[in-house]
GROMACS .gro file of C-alpha atoms in nm:
model
  256
    1MET     CA    1   6.248   8.594   2.972
    2ARG     CA    2   6.099   8.506   2.653
    3GLY     CA    3   6.111   8.631   2.310
    4ASP     CA    4   6.234   8.537   1.956
    5ARG     CA    5   6.554   8.770   1.896
    6PHE     CA    6   6.734   8.440   1.835
    7THR     CA    7   6.495   8.211   1.658
    8ASP     CA    8   6.649   7.961   1.423
    9LYS     CA    9   6.983   8.080   1.515
   10SER     CA   10   7.285   7.865   1.671
   11ALA     CA   11   7.486   7.987   1.955
   12ILE     CA   12   7.776   7.876   2.143
   13VAL     CA   13   7.865   7.988   2.494
   14SER     CA   14   8.216   7.892   2.614
   15GLY     CA   15   8.269   7.873   2.990
   16GLY     CA   16   7.907   7.822   2.984
   17SER     CA   17   7.832   7.554   3.279
   18THR     CA   18   7.798   7.808   3.566
   19GLY     CA   19   7.784   8.172   3.657
   20CYS     CA   20   7.721   8.427   3.355
   21GLY     CA   21   7.772   8.202   3.087
   22ALA     CA   22   7.500   7.966   3.222
   23ALA     CA   23   7.269   8.286   3.270
   24ALA     CA   24   7.327   8.375   2.905
   25ALA     CA   25   7.291   8.004   2.768
   26ARG     CA   26   6.937   7.992   2.938
   27MET     CA   27   6.846   8.339   2.806
   28LEU     CA   28   6.972   8.268   2.448
   29ALA     CA   29   6.777   7.908   2.466
   30ALA     CA   30   6.453   8.121   2.589
   31GLU     CA   31   6.473   8.360   2.306
   32GLY     CA   32   6.467   8.078   2.042
   33ALA     CA   33   6.836   8.014   1.983
   34ARG     CA   34   6.989   7.653   1.984
   35VAL     CA   35   7.252   7.659   2.218
   36GLY     CA   36   7.603   7.482   2.269
   37VAL     CA   37   7.765   7.492   2.590
   38ILE     CA   38   8.131   7.450   2.605
   39ASP     CA   39   8.322   7.388   2.938
   40ARG     CA   40   8.526   7.157   3.127
   41ARG     CA   41   8.281   7.155   3.421
   42VAL     CA   42   8.085   6.834   3.273
   43GLU     CA   43   7.851   6.786   3.560
   44GLU     CA   44   7.735   7.129   3.555
   45GLY     CA   45   7.708   7.161   3.195
   46ARG     CA   46   7.506   6.860   3.132
   47GLN     CA   47   7.270   6.947   3.394
   48LEU     CA   48   7.229   7.293   3.236
   49VAL     CA   49   7.158   7.164   2.901
   50LYS     CA   50   6.899   6.910   3.073
   51GLU     CA   51   6.729   7.229   3.223
   52ILE     CA   52   6.700   7.398   2.903
   53ARG     CA   53   6.572   7.109   2.745
   54ASP     CA   54   6.313   7.031   2.989
   55ALA     CA   55   6.195   7.400   2.946
   56GLY     CA   56   6.136   7.335   2.612
   57GLY     CA   57   6.491   7.460   2.450
   58LYS     CA   58   6.725   7.311   2.223
   59ALA     CA   59   7.083   7.277   2.353
   60VAL     CA   60   7.405   7.051   2.358
   61PHE     CA   61   7.697   7.024   2.606
   62ALA     CA   62   8.036   6.962   2.458
   63GLU     CA   63   8.357   6.918   2.705
   64ALA     CA   64   8.668   7.102   2.631
   65ASP     CA   65   8.945   7.267   2.818
   66VAL     CA   66   8.951   7.594   2.624
   67SER     CA   67   9.313   7.644   2.628
   68ASP     CA   68   9.363   7.335   2.438
   69ALA     CA   69   9.319   7.398   2.064
   70ALA     CA   70   9.241   7.069   1.963
   71ALA     CA   71   8.979   7.014   2.229
   72VAL     CA   72   8.818   7.329   2.124
   73ARG     CA   73   8.810   7.207   1.761
   74ALA     CA   74   8.654   6.894   1.850
   75ALA     CA   75   8.391   7.051   2.071
   76VAL     CA   76   8.279   7.319   1.821
   77LYS     CA   77   8.256   7.027   1.567
   78THR     CA   78   8.032   6.846   1.828
   79VAL     CA   79   7.811   7.147   1.859
   80ALA     CA   80   7.779   7.207   1.500
   81ASP     CA   81   7.713   6.842   1.412
   82ALA     CA   82   7.413   6.855   1.663
   83ILE     CA   83   7.244   7.209   1.622
   84GLY     CA   84   7.447   7.366   1.320
   85PRO     CA   85   7.761   7.599   1.288
   86ALA     CA   86   7.708   7.890   1.545
   87THR     CA   87   7.658   8.247   1.405
   88LEU     CA   88   7.667   8.364   1.785
   89LEU     CA   89   7.935   8.344   2.007
   90PHE     CA   90   7.968   8.447   2.363
   91ASN     CA   91   8.337   8.381   2.412
   92HIS     CA   92   8.319   8.386   2.839
   93ALA     CA   93   8.539   8.120   2.937
   94GLY     CA   94   8.779   8.277   3.208
   95THR     CA   95   8.914   8.260   3.533
   96THR     CA   96   9.180   8.433   3.789
   97ILE     CA   97   9.477   8.396   3.983
   98VAL     CA   98   9.528   8.623   4.287
   99LYS     CA   99   9.880   8.627   4.386
  100PRO     CA  100  10.173   8.879   4.447
  101PHE     CA  101  10.346   8.961   4.151
  102LEU     CA  102  10.698   8.824   4.264
  103ASP     CA  103  10.534   8.485   4.373
  104LEU     CA  104  10.389   8.413   4.017
  105SER     CA  105  10.518   8.106   3.867
  106GLU     CA  106  10.591   8.005   3.486
  107ALA     CA  107  10.319   7.763   3.530
  108ASP     CA  108  10.073   8.037   3.670
  109ILE     CA  109  10.137   8.274   3.386
  110ALA     CA  110  10.117   7.995   3.124
  111GLN     CA  111   9.765   7.855   3.282
  112LEU     CA  112   9.597   8.188   3.294
  113MET     CA  113   9.706   8.321   2.956
  114GLY     CA  114   9.587   7.989   2.815
  115ILE     CA  115   9.243   8.014   2.979
  116ASN     CA  116   9.176   8.386   2.939
  117VAL     CA  117   9.350   8.486   2.604
  118HIS     CA  118   9.461   8.181   2.398
  119SER     CA  119   9.100   8.048   2.428
  120MET     CA  120   8.976   8.364   2.244
  121PHE     CA  121   9.195   8.282   1.978
  122TYR     CA  122   9.103   7.906   1.961
  123VAL     CA  123   8.729   7.955   2.015
  124SER     CA  124   8.699   8.223   1.747
  125GLN     CA  125   8.914   8.046   1.497
  126ALA     CA  126   8.691   7.721   1.512
  127VAL     CA  127   8.379   7.946   1.497
  128ILE     CA  128   8.441   8.229   1.261
  129PRO     CA  129   8.454   7.990   0.949
  130GLY     CA  130   8.093   7.888   1.006
  131MET     CA  131   8.000   8.246   1.034
  132LEU     CA  132   8.157   8.348   0.703
  133ALA     CA  133   7.983   8.035   0.528
  134ALA     CA  134   7.656   8.181   0.689
  135GLY     CA  135   7.713   8.528   0.568
  136GLY     CA  136   7.806   8.667   0.912
  137GLY     CA  137   7.764   8.661   1.283
  138ALA     CA  138   7.812   8.813   1.618
  139ILE     CA  139   8.085   8.760   1.900
  140VAL     CA  140   8.081   8.904   2.231
  141CYS     CA  141   8.418   8.816   2.460
  142THR     CA  142   8.413   8.875   2.835
  143SER     CA  143   8.669   9.133   2.949
  144SER     CA  144   8.666   9.304   3.268
  145CYS     CA  145   8.692   9.644   3.424
  146SER     CA  146   8.995   9.497   3.530
  147ALA     CA  147   9.135   9.544   3.169
  148ILE     CA  148   9.181   9.950   3.266
  149CYS     CA  149   9.146   9.957   3.654
  150ALA     CA  150   9.435   9.768   3.812
  151THR     CA  151   9.408   9.577   4.110
  152PRO     CA  152   9.698   9.469   4.378
  153MET     CA  153   9.778   9.079   4.359
  154GLU     CA  154   9.599   9.084   4.012
  155VAL     CA  155   9.896   9.176   3.756
  156LEU     CA  156   9.848   8.891   3.569
  157TYR     CA  157   9.475   8.840   3.556
  158ASP     CA  158   9.445   9.233   3.464
  159THR     CA  159   9.706   9.166   3.211
  160THR     CA  160   9.521   8.901   3.050
  161LYS     CA  161   9.195   9.121   3.044
  162GLY     CA  162   9.381   9.400   2.868
  163ALA     CA  163   9.463   9.144   2.612
  164VAL     CA  164   9.103   9.053   2.569
  165HIS     CA  165   9.011   9.419   2.552
  166GLN     CA  166   9.225   9.438   2.248
  167PHE     CA  167   9.147   9.131   2.116
  168ALA     CA  168   8.786   9.200   2.071
  169ARG     CA  169   8.839   9.530   1.912
  170SER     CA  170   9.101   9.412   1.638
  171LEU     CA  171   8.902   9.111   1.570
  172ALA     CA  172   8.587   9.340   1.476
  173ILE     CA  173   8.795   9.534   1.254
  174GLU     CA  174   8.951   9.234   1.064
  175PHE     CA  175   8.608   9.087   1.010
  176ARG     CA  176   8.368   9.425   0.961
  177ASP     CA  177   8.352   9.402   0.606
  178ARG     CA  178   8.242   9.059   0.634
  179ASN     CA  179   7.942   9.108   0.836
  180ILE     CA  180   8.099   8.981   1.154
  181ARG     CA  181   8.066   9.202   1.486
  182CYS     CA  182   8.289   9.162   1.780
  183ASN     CA  183   8.239   9.325   2.101
  184ALA     CA  184   8.329   9.293   2.487
  185VAL     CA  185   8.123   9.307   2.795
  186CYS     CA  186   8.350   9.421   3.109
  187PRO     CA  187   8.219   9.344   3.429
  188GLY     CA  188   8.305   9.468   3.767
  189PHE     CA  189   8.252   9.248   4.073
  190ILE     CA  190   7.990   8.977   4.020
  191ARG     CA  191   7.793   8.754   4.208
  192THR     CA  192   7.920   8.423   4.079
  193PRO     CA  193   8.166   8.118   4.204
  194HIS     CA  194   8.447   8.303   4.015
  195GLY     CA  195   8.343   8.663   4.134
  196LEU     CA  196   8.304   8.567   4.477
  197GLY     CA  197   8.626   8.342   4.495
  198GLU     CA  198   8.826   8.649   4.371
  199ILE     CA  199   8.696   8.865   4.650
  200ASP     CA  200   8.770   8.626   4.912
  201ALA     CA  201   9.113   8.569   4.747
  202LEU     CA  202   9.178   8.944   4.747
  203ARG     CA  203   9.083   8.962   5.112
  204LYS     CA  204   9.325   8.697   5.206
  205HIS     CA  205   9.603   8.875   5.040
  206GLY     CA  206   9.518   9.190   5.250
  207VAL     CA  207   9.346   9.395   4.954
  208LYS     CA  208   9.070   9.617   5.073
  209VAL     CA  209   8.750   9.482   4.907
  210THR     CA  210   8.500   9.476   5.212
  211GLU     CA  211   8.113   9.525   5.146
  212ALA     CA  212   8.164   9.883   5.198
  213ASP     CA  213   8.442   9.923   4.928
  214ILE     CA  214   8.240   9.741   4.670
  215ALA     CA  215   7.949   9.954   4.737
  216ALA     CA  216   8.167  10.287   4.712
  217LEU     CA  217   8.289  10.142   4.386
  218GLN     CA  218   7.944  10.012   4.214
  219VAL     CA  219   7.696  10.050   4.477
  220ARG     CA  220   7.617   9.665   4.485
  221ILE     CA  221   7.738   9.373   4.356
  222CYS     CA  222   7.641   9.241   3.995
  223GLU     CA  223   7.420   8.962   3.919
  224PRO     CA  224   7.519   8.698   3.649
  225GLU     CA  225   7.185   8.776   3.466
  226GLU     CA  226   7.266   9.140   3.426
  227ILE     CA  227   7.609   9.050   3.231
  228ALA     CA  228   7.403   8.802   3.028
  229ARG     CA  229   7.147   9.070   2.919
  230ALA     CA  230   7.428   9.286   2.835
  231ALA     CA  231   7.584   9.017   2.620
  232LEU     CA  232   7.253   8.931   2.454
  233LEU     CA  233   7.220   9.287   2.354
  234LEU     CA  234   7.529   9.288   2.175
  235LEU     CA  235   7.476   8.944   2.004
  236SER     CA  236   7.123   9.069   1.892
  237ASP     CA  237   7.024   9.262   1.565
  238ASP     CA  238   6.955   9.550   1.831
  239ALA     CA  239   7.311   9.594   1.817
  240SER     CA  240   7.356   9.552   1.438
  241PHE     CA  241   7.585   9.865   1.400
  242ILE     CA  242   7.773   9.818   1.727
  243SER     CA  243   8.117   9.654   1.678
  244ALA     CA  244   8.479   9.690   1.854
  245THR     CA  245   8.279   9.830   2.148
  246HIS     CA  246   8.375   9.777   2.528
  247LEU     CA  247   8.054   9.765   2.717
  248PHE     CA  248   8.108   9.798   3.106
  249VAL     CA  249   7.860   9.641   3.312
  250ASP     CA  250   7.995   9.769   3.645
  251ASN     CA  251   7.762  10.064   3.754
  252GLY     CA  252   8.010  10.331   3.701
  253TYR     CA  253   8.288  10.139   3.881
  254SER     CA  254   8.553  10.206   3.593
  255ALA     CA  255   8.465  10.573   3.578
  256THR     CA  256   8.566  10.639   3.946
   0.00000   0.00000   0.00000
């Protein structure tokens, strides 16, 4: 994909080293954006940035544990110093813990809330001042159909995505009068290391998610580029009057 939807704009992708985040970073760069990739996966992130640069794009990598507010602030500053303050943010970082509810530890709860929920606050708080100074911006947060479709062994994960669901909507309302839009993309099962790992973990815990089950829910597994294209649509001016929306990218999974 080549284009100019994001020419002369700076973008940040949190959790951008692999999977849907990496797909979005590539597409943003191909459409003219200067891209900052923030992730704790250093080797993959640097390789992705090299790939983007080799293809003629502009990109920079900044290492951060997104559950650490100080690390996030430092990473956002590194990106801003290199490519300018971001007016586009794909708040994508997240992970999962698949475990029986009664086996969840305090550490499990703190870890997943930190990565999936607290990171949304930290990254947005670090980026939004630059958007305000620039006169506006667009944010997309990665939620999940798990925000509304409960799954056994994923009470904690489902809860975090429910929080992201409402975070995106609430942020949109608070900043709509200052020209900042915020939406959420909500994937079903995805062909990424995270998504395939989730399926494997669910199966090990006896949850019925065979290939036939996934086919019944969403016909086929979703590709990371399909999530990235949805995120880019919501980040673009083509979605200029779309805010506080939950875009389900699950081929109808959440409707059944």
